[in-house]
Short mmCIF file of C-alpha atoms and ligand atoms in Angstrom, two decimals:
data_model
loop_
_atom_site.label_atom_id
_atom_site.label_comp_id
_atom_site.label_asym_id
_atom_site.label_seq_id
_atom_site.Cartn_x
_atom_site.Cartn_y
_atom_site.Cartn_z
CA UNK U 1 159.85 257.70 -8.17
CA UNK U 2 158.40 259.59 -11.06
CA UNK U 3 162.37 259.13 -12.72
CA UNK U 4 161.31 257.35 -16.00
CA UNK U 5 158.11 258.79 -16.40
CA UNK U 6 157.90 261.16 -18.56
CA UNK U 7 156.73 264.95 -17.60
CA UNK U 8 154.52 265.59 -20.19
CA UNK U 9 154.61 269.39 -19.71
CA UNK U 10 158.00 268.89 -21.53
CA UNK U 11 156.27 268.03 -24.77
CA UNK U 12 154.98 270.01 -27.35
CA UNK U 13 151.82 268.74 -29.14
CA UNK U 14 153.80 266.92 -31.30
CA UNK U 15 156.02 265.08 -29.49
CA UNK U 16 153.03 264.31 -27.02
CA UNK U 17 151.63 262.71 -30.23
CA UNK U 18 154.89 260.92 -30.78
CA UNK U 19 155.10 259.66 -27.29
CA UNK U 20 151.47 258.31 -27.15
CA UNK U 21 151.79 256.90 -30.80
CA UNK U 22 154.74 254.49 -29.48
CA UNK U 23 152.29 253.44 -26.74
CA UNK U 24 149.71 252.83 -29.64
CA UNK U 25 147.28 255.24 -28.85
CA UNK U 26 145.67 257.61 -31.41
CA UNK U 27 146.75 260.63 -32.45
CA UNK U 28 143.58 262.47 -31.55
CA UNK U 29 144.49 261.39 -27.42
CA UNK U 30 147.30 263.57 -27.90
CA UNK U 31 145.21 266.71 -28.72
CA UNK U 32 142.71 265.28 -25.94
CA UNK U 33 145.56 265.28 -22.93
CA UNK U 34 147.17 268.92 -24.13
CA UNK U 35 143.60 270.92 -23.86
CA UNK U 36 143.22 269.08 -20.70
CA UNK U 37 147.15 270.42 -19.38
CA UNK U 38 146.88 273.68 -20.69
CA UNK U 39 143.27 274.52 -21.45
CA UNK U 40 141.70 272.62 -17.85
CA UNK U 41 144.97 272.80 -16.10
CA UNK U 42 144.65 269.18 -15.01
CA UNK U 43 146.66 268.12 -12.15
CA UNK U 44 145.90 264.80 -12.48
CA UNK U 45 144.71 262.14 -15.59
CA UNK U 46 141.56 261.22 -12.73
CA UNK U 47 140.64 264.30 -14.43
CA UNK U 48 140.16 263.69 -17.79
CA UNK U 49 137.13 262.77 -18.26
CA UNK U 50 136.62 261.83 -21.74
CA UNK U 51 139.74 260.00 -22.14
CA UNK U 52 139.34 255.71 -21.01
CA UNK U 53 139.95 255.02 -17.19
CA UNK U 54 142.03 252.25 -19.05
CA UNK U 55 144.33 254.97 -20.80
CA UNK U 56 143.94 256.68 -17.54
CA UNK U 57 145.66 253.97 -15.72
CA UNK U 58 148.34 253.61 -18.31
CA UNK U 59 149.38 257.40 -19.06
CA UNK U 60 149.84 257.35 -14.92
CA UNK U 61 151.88 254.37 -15.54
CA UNK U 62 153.80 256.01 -18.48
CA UNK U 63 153.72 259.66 -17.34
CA UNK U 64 153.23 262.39 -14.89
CA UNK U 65 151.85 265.98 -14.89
CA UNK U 66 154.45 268.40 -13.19
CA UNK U 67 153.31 271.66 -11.50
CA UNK U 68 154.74 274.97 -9.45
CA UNK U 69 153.46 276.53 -6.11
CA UNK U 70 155.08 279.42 -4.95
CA UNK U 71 156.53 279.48 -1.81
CA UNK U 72 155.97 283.04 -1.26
CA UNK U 73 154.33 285.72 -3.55
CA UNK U 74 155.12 289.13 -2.78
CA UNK U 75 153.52 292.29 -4.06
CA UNK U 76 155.22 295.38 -4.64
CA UNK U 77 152.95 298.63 -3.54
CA UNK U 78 153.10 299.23 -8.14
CA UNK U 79 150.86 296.09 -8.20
CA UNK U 80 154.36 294.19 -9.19
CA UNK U 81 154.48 290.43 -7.69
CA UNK U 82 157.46 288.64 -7.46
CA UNK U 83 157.02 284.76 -7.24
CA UNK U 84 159.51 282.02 -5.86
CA UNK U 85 158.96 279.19 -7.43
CA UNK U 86 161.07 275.92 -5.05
CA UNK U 87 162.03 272.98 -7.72
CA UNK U 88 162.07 269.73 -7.24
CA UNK U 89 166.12 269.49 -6.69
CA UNK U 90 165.82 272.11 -3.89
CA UNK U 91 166.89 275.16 -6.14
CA UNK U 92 164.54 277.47 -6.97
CA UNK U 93 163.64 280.56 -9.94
CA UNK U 94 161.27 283.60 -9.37
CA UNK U 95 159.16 285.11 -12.17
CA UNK U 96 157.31 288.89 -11.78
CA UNK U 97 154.43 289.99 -12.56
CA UNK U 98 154.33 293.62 -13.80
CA UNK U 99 150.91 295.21 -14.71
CA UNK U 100 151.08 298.19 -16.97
CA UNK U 101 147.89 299.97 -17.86
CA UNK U 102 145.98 297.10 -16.34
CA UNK U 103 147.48 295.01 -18.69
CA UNK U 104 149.99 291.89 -17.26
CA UNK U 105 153.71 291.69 -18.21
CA UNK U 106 155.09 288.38 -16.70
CA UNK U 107 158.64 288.10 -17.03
CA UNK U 108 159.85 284.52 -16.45
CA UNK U 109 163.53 282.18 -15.94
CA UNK U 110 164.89 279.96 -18.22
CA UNK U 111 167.81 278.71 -15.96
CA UNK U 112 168.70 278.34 -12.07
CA UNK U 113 171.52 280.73 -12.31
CA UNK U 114 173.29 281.91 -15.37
CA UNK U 115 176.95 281.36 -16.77
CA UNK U 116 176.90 284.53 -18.78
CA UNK U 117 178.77 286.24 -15.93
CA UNK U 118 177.83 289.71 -16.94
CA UNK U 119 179.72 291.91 -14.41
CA UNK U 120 176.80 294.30 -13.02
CA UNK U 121 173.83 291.65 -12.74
CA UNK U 122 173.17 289.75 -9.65
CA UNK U 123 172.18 286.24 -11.25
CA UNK U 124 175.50 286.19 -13.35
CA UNK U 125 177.20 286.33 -9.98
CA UNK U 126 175.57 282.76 -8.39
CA UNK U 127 176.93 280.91 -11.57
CA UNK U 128 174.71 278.15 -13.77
CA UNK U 129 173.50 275.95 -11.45
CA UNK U 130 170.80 274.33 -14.03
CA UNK U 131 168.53 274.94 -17.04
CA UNK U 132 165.19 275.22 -16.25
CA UNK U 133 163.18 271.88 -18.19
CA UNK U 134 160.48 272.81 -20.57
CA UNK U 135 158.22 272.05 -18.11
CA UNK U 136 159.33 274.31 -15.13
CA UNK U 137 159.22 277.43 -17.69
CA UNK U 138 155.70 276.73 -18.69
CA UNK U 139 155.15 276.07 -15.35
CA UNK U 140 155.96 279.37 -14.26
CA UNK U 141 153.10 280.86 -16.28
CA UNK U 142 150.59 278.29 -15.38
CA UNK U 143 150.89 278.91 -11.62
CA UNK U 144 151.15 282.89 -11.92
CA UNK U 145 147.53 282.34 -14.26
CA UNK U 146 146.03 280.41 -11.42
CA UNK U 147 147.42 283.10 -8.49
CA UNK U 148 145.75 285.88 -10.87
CA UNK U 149 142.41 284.09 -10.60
CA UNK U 150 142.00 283.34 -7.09
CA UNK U 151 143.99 286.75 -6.55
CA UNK U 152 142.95 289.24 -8.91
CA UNK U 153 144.55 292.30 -9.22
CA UNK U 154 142.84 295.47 -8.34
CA UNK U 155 142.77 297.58 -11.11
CA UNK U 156 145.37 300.37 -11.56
CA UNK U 157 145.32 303.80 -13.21
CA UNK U 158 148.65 303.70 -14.42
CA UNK U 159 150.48 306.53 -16.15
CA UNK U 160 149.87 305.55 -19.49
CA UNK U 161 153.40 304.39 -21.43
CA UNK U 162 153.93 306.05 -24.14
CA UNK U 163 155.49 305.23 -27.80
CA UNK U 164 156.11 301.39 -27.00
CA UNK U 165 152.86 299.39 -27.89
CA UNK U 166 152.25 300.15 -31.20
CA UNK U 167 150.20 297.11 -31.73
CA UNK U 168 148.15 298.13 -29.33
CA UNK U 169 144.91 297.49 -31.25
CA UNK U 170 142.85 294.91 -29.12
CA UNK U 171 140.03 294.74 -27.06
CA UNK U 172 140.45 295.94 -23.13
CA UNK U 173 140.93 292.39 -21.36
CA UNK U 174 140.54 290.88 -18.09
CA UNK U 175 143.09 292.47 -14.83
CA UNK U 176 143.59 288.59 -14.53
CA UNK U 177 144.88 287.75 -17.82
CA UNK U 178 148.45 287.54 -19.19
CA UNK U 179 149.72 289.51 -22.15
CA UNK U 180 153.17 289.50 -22.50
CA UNK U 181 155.90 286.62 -21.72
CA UNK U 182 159.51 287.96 -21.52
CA UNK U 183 162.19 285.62 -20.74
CA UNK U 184 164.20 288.16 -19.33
CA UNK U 185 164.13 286.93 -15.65
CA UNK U 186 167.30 284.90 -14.41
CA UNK U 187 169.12 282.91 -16.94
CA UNK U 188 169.86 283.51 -20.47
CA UNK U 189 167.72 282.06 -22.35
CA UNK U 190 169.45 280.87 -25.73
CA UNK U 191 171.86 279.07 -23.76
CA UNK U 192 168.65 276.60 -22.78
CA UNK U 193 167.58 276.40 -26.41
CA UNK U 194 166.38 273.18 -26.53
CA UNK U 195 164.32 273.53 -23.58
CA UNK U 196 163.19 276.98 -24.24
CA UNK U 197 162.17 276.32 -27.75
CA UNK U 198 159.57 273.90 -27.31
CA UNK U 199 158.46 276.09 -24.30
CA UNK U 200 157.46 279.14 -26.37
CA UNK U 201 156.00 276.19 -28.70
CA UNK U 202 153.80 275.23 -25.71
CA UNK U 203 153.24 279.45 -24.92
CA UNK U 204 152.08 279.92 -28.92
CA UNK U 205 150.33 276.91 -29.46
CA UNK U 206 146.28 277.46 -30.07
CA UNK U 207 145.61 274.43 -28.51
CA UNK U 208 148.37 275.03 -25.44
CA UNK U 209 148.18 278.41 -23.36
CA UNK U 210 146.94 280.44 -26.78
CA UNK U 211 149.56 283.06 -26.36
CA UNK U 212 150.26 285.59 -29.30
CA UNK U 213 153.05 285.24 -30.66
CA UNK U 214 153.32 289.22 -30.89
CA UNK U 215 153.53 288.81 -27.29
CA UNK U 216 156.72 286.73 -26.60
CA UNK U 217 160.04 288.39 -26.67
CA UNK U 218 163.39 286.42 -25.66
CA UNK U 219 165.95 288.41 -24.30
CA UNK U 220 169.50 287.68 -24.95
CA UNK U 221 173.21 288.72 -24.13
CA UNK U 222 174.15 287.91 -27.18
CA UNK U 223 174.88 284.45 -28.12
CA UNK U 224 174.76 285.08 -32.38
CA UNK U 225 174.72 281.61 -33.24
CA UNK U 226 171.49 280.48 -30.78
CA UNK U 227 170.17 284.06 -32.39
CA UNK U 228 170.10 282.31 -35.99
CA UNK U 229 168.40 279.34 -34.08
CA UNK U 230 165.78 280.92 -32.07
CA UNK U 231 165.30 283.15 -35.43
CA UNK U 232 164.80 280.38 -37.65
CA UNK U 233 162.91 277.76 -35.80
CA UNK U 234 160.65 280.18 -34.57
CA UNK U 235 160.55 283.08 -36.56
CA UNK U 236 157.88 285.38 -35.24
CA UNK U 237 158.74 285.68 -31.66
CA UNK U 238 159.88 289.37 -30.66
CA UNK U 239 163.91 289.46 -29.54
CA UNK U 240 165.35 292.12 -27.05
CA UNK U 241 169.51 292.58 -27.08
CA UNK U 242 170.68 293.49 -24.38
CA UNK U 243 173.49 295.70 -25.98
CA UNK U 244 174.57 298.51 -22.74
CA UNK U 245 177.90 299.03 -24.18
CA UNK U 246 178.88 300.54 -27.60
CA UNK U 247 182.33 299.80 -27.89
CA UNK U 248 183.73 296.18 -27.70
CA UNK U 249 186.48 297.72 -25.06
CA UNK U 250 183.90 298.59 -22.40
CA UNK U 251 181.33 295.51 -23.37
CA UNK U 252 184.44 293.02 -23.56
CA UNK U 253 184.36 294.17 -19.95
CA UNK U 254 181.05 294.05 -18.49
CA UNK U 255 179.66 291.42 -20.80
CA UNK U 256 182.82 288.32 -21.18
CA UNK U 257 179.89 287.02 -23.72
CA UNK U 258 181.51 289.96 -26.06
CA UNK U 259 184.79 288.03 -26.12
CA UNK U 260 183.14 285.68 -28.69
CA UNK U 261 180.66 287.48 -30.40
CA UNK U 262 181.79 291.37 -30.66
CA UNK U 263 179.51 294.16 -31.27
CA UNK U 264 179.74 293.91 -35.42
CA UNK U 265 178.62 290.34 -35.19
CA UNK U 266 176.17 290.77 -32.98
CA UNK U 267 174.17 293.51 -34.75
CA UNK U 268 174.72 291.70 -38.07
CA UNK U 269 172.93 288.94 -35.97
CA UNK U 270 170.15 291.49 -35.48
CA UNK U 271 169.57 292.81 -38.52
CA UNK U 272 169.46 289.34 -40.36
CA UNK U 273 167.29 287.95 -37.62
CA UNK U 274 163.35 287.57 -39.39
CA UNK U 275 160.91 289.64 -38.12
CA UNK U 276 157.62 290.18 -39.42
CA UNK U 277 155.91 293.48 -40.65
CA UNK U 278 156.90 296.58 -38.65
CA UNK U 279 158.21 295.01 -35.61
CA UNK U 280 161.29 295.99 -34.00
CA UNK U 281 164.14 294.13 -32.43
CA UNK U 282 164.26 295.81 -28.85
CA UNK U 283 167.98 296.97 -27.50
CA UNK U 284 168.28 296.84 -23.60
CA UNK U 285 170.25 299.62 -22.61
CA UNK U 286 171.33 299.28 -18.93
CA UNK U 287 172.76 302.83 -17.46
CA UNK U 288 175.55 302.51 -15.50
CA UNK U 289 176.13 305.82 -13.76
CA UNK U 290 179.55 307.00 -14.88
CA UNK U 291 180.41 303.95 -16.80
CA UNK U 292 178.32 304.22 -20.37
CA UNK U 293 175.62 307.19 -19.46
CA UNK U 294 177.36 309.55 -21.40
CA UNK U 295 176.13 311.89 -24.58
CA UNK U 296 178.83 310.22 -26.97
CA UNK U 297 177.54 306.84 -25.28
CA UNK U 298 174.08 307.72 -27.02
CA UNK U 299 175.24 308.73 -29.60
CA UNK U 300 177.54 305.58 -30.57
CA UNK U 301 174.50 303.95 -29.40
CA UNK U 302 172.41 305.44 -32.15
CA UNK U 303 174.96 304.81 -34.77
CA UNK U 304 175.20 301.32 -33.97
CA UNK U 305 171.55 300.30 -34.08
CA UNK U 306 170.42 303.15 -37.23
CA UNK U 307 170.33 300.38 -39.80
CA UNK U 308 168.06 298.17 -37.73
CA UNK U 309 164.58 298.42 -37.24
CA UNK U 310 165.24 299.37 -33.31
CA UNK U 311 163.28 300.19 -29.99
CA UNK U 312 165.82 301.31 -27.04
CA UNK U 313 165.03 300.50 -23.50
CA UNK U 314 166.88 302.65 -21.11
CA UNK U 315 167.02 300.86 -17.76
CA UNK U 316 168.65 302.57 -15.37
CA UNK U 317 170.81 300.12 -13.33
CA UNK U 318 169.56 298.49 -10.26
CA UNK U 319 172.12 298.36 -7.57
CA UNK U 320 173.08 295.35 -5.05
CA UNK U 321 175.19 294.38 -2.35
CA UNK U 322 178.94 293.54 -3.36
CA UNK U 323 178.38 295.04 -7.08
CA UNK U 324 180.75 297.89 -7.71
CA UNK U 325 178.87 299.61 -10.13
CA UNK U 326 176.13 303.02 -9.38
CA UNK U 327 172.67 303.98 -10.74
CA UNK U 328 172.96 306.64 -12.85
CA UNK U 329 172.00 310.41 -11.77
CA UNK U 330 168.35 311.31 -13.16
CA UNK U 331 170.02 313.93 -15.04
CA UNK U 332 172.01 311.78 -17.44
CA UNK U 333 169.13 309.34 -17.37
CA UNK U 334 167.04 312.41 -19.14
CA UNK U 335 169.44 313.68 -20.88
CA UNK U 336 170.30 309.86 -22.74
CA UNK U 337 166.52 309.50 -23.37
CA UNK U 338 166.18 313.49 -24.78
CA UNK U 339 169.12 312.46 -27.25
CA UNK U 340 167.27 309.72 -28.77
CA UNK U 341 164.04 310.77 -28.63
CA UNK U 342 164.95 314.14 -30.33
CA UNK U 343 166.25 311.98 -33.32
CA UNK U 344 163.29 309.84 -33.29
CA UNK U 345 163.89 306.46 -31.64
CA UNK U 346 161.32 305.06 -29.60
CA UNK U 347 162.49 304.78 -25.87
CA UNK U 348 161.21 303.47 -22.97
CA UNK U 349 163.28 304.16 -19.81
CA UNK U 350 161.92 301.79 -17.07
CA UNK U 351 160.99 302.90 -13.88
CA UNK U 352 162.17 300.63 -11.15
CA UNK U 353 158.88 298.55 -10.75
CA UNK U 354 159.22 295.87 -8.12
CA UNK U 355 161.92 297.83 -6.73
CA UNK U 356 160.41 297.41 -3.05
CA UNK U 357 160.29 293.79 -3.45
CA UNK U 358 163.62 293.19 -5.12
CA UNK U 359 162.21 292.30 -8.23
CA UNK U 360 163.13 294.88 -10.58
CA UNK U 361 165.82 294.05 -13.70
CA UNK U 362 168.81 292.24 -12.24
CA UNK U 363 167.83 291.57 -9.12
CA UNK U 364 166.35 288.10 -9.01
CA UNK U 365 168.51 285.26 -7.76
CA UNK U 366 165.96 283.10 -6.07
CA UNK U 367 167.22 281.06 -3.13
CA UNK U 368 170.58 279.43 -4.81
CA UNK U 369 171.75 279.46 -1.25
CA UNK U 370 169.54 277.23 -0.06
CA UNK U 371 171.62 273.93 -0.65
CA UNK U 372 174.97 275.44 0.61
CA UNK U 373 173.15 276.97 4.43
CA UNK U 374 171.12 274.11 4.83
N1 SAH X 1 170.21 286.87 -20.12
C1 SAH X 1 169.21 287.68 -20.77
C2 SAH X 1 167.96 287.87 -19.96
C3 SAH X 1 168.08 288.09 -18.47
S1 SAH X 1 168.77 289.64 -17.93
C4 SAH X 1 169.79 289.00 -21.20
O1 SAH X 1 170.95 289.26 -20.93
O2 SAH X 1 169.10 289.75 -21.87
C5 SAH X 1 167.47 290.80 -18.25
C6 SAH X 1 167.95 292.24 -18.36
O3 SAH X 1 168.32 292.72 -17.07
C7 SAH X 1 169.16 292.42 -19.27
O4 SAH X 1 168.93 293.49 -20.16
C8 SAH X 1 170.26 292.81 -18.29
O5 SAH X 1 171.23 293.60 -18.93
C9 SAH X 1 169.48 293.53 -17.21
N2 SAH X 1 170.14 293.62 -15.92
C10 SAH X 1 170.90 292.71 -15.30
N3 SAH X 1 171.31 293.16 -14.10
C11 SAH X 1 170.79 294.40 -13.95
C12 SAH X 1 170.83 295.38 -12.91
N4 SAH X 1 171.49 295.15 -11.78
N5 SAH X 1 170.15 296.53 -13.09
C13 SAH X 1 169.46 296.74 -14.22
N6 SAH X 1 169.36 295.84 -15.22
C14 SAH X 1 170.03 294.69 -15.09
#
């Protein structure tokens, strides 16, 4: 039914001004409808009041307003909550919510499965079934903000992470409000460019959900030539690599995205990609326990990324059902972290939040199985 109207949660402010110019309409309506998306959270144009029940009647003709409700919400005894979002095809995506220091980390999907097909993560193994639209990643923020307000969380005394946020410089701010974005749930994000640009558009804009920019980061694989993209269309957003090889041998491996884009491209990708001021491209690091936890690991590791401006997150793997590979032993966990800390890298090694709840790193996957049991 709603087939050729047009979600207008896929449009950034401009193209919503495009779209209501070819209906005639003024360019200040299109300012008008996005405060009332992202700024009300409008389900519904009844609701916007200061717009003409005539243009009312014809933007319902024209257009519809998309939304997510989780089927389930689960919370993790660390405060993480894991969402599942059902879409309207019968697939489905979870985000997590992960508070640090009282402060909100949501980590959100760009795509129903992933064709990336990296050997240890869960997602890679379910295939691409879809990209997520514009809509259904802004989507997933918008429903987690209205969960935090009718749920807020209680507050936490965290253990305080050290070394990561060094533009930590605000104001304290609400238990219910969102900080950080990381596309870093399932999918890989710059293989849905087009649909995950104009998303972080949406995220960033002042007049949308009035995100910082500071506060975005795409994670990748590695796809070089999407990197030049992402880097040039929208140049201030944070990027994390997720590197956890560092030779081409063991990556070609675990990562078939290596095949195209080896490691010498791929950090040449990193070191022209623009970032502002002092900030840092981030380098996943995921420890797989007797695979690439080793002292010469770190080591190569530290070579590879010296001429970058680099943060290292250690993240020791996650282990599912049917995956071959182990966690890694605490020991060589410290011992990795010691060797770059001694020679001055900032590292975070992340605990396993969400762990209880199957929402830590690599192990979302949503319900892909839903179409092939039913
Ligand atoms: N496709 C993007 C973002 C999604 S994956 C990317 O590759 O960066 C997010 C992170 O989870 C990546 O760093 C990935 O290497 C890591 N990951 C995947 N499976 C994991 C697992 N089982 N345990 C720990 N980390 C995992």
């Amino acid at each position: 039914m709603n087939k050729q109207k047009t979600d207008l949660k896929n449009l950034t402010l401009p193209a919503l001004e495009q779209f209501l110019q070819g209906q005639g309409k003024e360019r200040f309506r299109a300012l008008q409808v996005f405060k009332w998306l992202y700024q009300q959270d409008a389900h519904g144009f009844e609701e916007m009041t200061n717009i003409s029940k005539a243009l009312r009647k014809e933007l319902d003709e024209t257009a519809f307003i998309s939304n997510l409700e989780p089927e389930a919400v689960e919370q993790g005894s660390d405060g993480t909550r894991k969402y599942l979002f059902p879409l309207a095809d019968g697939t489905s995506v979870e985000s997590v919510l992960i508070p640090i220091e009282g402060r909100n980390t949501l980590c959100i999907s760009s795509q129903v499965g992933c064709a990336m097909a990296c050997e240890f993560c869960l997602t890679g193994s379910f295939k691409l079934t879809r990209n997520l639209t514009t809509a259904e990643i802004v989507n997933q923020i918008m429903a987690v903000r209205r969960d935090l307000i009718r749920n807020p969380p209680a507050l936490t005394l965290d253990i305080p992470v050290t070394g990561d946020d060094e533009e930590d410089d605000d104001q304290p701010e609400s238990p219910a409000a969102i900080r950080n974005i990381v596309l870093m749930g399932m999918g890989e994000p710059l293989h849905n460019l087009d649909n995950v640009i104009p998303a972080i558009q949406i995220m960033i804009d002042g007049n949308g959900l009035q995100l910082s920019n500071r506060r975005v980061t795409v994670s990748t694989c590695g796809l070089v030539p999407e990197m030049g993209r992402l880097g040039r269309e929208i140049p201030n957003v944070n990027l994390a690599v997720s590197l956890n090889a560092t030779t081409d041998e063991l990556r070609d491996r675990i990562m078939p995205v290596n095949r195209s884009y080896p490691l010498r491209e791929l950090l040449k990708a990193c070191k022209e990609f623009p970032l502002p001021g002092r900030r840092k491209v981030t380098f996943e690091y995921v420890m797989l326990g007797g695979v690439n936890d080793t002292l010469d690991d770190a080591k190569r590791l530290l070579k590879l990324i010296s001429d970058i401006p680099n943060k290292v997150n250690l993240i020791p793997f996650n282990e599912h059902e049917g995956c071959g590979f182990k966690a890694p032993t605490r020991a060589a966990i410290d011992a990795f972290h010691k060797y770059l800390i001694d020679r001055h890298v900032t590292v975070i090694t992340r605990d396993s939040r969400g762990g209880d709840i199957s929402a830590a790193c690599g192990q979302l996957k949503g319900k892909l199985e839903k179409k092939s049991v039913a």
